[in-house]
XYZ file of C-alpha atoms in Angstrom:
123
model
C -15.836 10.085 -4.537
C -13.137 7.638 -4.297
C -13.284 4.396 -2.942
C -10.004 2.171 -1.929
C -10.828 -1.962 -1.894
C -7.982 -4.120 -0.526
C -7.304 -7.851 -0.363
C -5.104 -10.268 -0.284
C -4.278 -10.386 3.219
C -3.793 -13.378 5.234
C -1.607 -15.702 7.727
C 1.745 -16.623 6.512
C 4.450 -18.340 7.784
C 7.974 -16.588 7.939
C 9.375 -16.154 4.781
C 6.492 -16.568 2.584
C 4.995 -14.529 0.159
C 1.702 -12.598 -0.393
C 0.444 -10.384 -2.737
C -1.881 -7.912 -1.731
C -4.098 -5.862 -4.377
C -6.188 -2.431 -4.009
C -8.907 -2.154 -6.138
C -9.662 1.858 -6.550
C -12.909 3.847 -8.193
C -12.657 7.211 -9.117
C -12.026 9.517 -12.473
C -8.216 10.437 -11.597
C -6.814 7.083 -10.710
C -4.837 7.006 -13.446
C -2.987 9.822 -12.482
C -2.632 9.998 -8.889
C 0.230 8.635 -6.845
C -0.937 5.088 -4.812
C 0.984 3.619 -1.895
C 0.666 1.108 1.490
C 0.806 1.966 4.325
C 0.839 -0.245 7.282
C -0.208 -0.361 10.877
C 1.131 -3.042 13.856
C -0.707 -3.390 17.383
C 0.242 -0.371 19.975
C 1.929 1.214 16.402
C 1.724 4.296 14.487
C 1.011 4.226 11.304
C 4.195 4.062 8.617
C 4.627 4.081 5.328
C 5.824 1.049 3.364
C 6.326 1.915 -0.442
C 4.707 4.454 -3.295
C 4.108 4.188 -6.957
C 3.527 7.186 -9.242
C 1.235 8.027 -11.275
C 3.372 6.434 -14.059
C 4.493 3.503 -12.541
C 7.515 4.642 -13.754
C 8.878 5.753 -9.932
C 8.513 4.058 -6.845
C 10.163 4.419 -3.331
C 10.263 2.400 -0.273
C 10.750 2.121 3.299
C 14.028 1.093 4.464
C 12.397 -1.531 6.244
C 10.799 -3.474 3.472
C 13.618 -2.584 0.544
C 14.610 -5.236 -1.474
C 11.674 -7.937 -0.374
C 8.293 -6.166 -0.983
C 7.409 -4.253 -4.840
C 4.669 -2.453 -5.563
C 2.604 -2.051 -9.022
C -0.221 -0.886 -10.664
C -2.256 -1.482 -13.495
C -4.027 1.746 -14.354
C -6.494 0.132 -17.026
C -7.421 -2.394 -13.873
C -7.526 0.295 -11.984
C -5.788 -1.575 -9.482
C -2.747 -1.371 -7.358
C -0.674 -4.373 -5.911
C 2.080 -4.886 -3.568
C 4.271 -7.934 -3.976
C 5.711 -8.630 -0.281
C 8.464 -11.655 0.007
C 10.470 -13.204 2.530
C 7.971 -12.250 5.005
C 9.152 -11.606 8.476
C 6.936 -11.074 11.917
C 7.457 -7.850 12.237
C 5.552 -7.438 8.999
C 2.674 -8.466 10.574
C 0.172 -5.195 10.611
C -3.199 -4.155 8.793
C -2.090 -2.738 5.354
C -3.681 0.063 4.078
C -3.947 1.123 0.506
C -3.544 5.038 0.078
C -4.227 7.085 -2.835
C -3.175 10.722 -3.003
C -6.155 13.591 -3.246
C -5.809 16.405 -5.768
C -2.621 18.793 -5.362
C -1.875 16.436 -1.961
C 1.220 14.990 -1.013
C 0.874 11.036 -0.085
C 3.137 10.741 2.452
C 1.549 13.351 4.633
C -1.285 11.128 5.409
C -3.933 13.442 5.995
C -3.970 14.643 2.514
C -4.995 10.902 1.687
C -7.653 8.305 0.422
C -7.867 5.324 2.542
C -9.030 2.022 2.319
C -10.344 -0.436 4.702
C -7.478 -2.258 5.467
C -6.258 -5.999 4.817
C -4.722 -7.879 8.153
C -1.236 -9.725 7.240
C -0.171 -11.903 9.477
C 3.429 -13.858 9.893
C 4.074 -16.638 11.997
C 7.771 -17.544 13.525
C-alpha cells in the first residue's frame, strides 16, 4: 500500500515563499512519476507540476511556470515543491500525487493521493 504525507503548508503573505514536502511509503517510489495537484474553494481540481521518475523531467502548469519547482529525493523518499512569489490565487489545499502501476498521473483517477496541505496567501 502506498501512503502520501504532505506538509509544509501555511499562511503567507503575497509574494512569499513556501516549500511544501510529500513524504511517500511504498516499494516503487523510486520509480514512479510524483506531482501536486491543487484544489481552491468552489474549484476543480488542477494540476500544478510533475516530476519523473528520474527527476530528470518535469512539466508545469502554465499558471505556476517560472515561480514554483518541484523535486524529489528518491533515497528520502520524499518529494518537494518549491513555490515563490506567491500570489492569492495560489491559495488552495495541495495535494501530493503519485502515479499507480502502468497509470498515467495526470488522469487523476489512476492516482495515489495524499491528505492535503492548506496554502494560504494574503493580499
Amino acid at each position: 500500500q502506498v501512503q502520501l504525507v504532505e506538509s509544509g503548508g501555511g499562511l503567507v503573505q503575497a509574494g512569499g515563499s513556501l516549500r511544501l514536502s510529500c513524504a511517500a511509503s511504498g516499494r516503487t517510489f523510486s520509480r514512479s512519476a510524483m506531482g501536486w495537484f491543487r484544489q481552491a474553494p468552489g474549484k476543480e481540481r488542477e494540476f500544478v507540476a510533475v516530476i519523473g521518475w528520474n527527476g530528470g523531467s518535469t512539466n508545469y502548469a502554465d499558471s505556476v511556470k517560472g515561480r514554483f519547482a518541484i523535486s524529489r529525493d528518491n533515497a528520502k523518499n520524499t518529494v518537494y515543491l518549491r513555490m515563490n512569489s506567491l500570489k492569492p490565487e495560489d491559495t488552495a489545499v495541495y495535494y501530493c500525487a503519485g502515479s499507480q502501476a502502468f497509470g498515467n498521473i495526470y488522469r487523476m483517477t489512476d492516482n495515489y493521493w495524499g491528505q492535503g496541505t492548506q496554502v494560504t496567501v494574503s493580499s
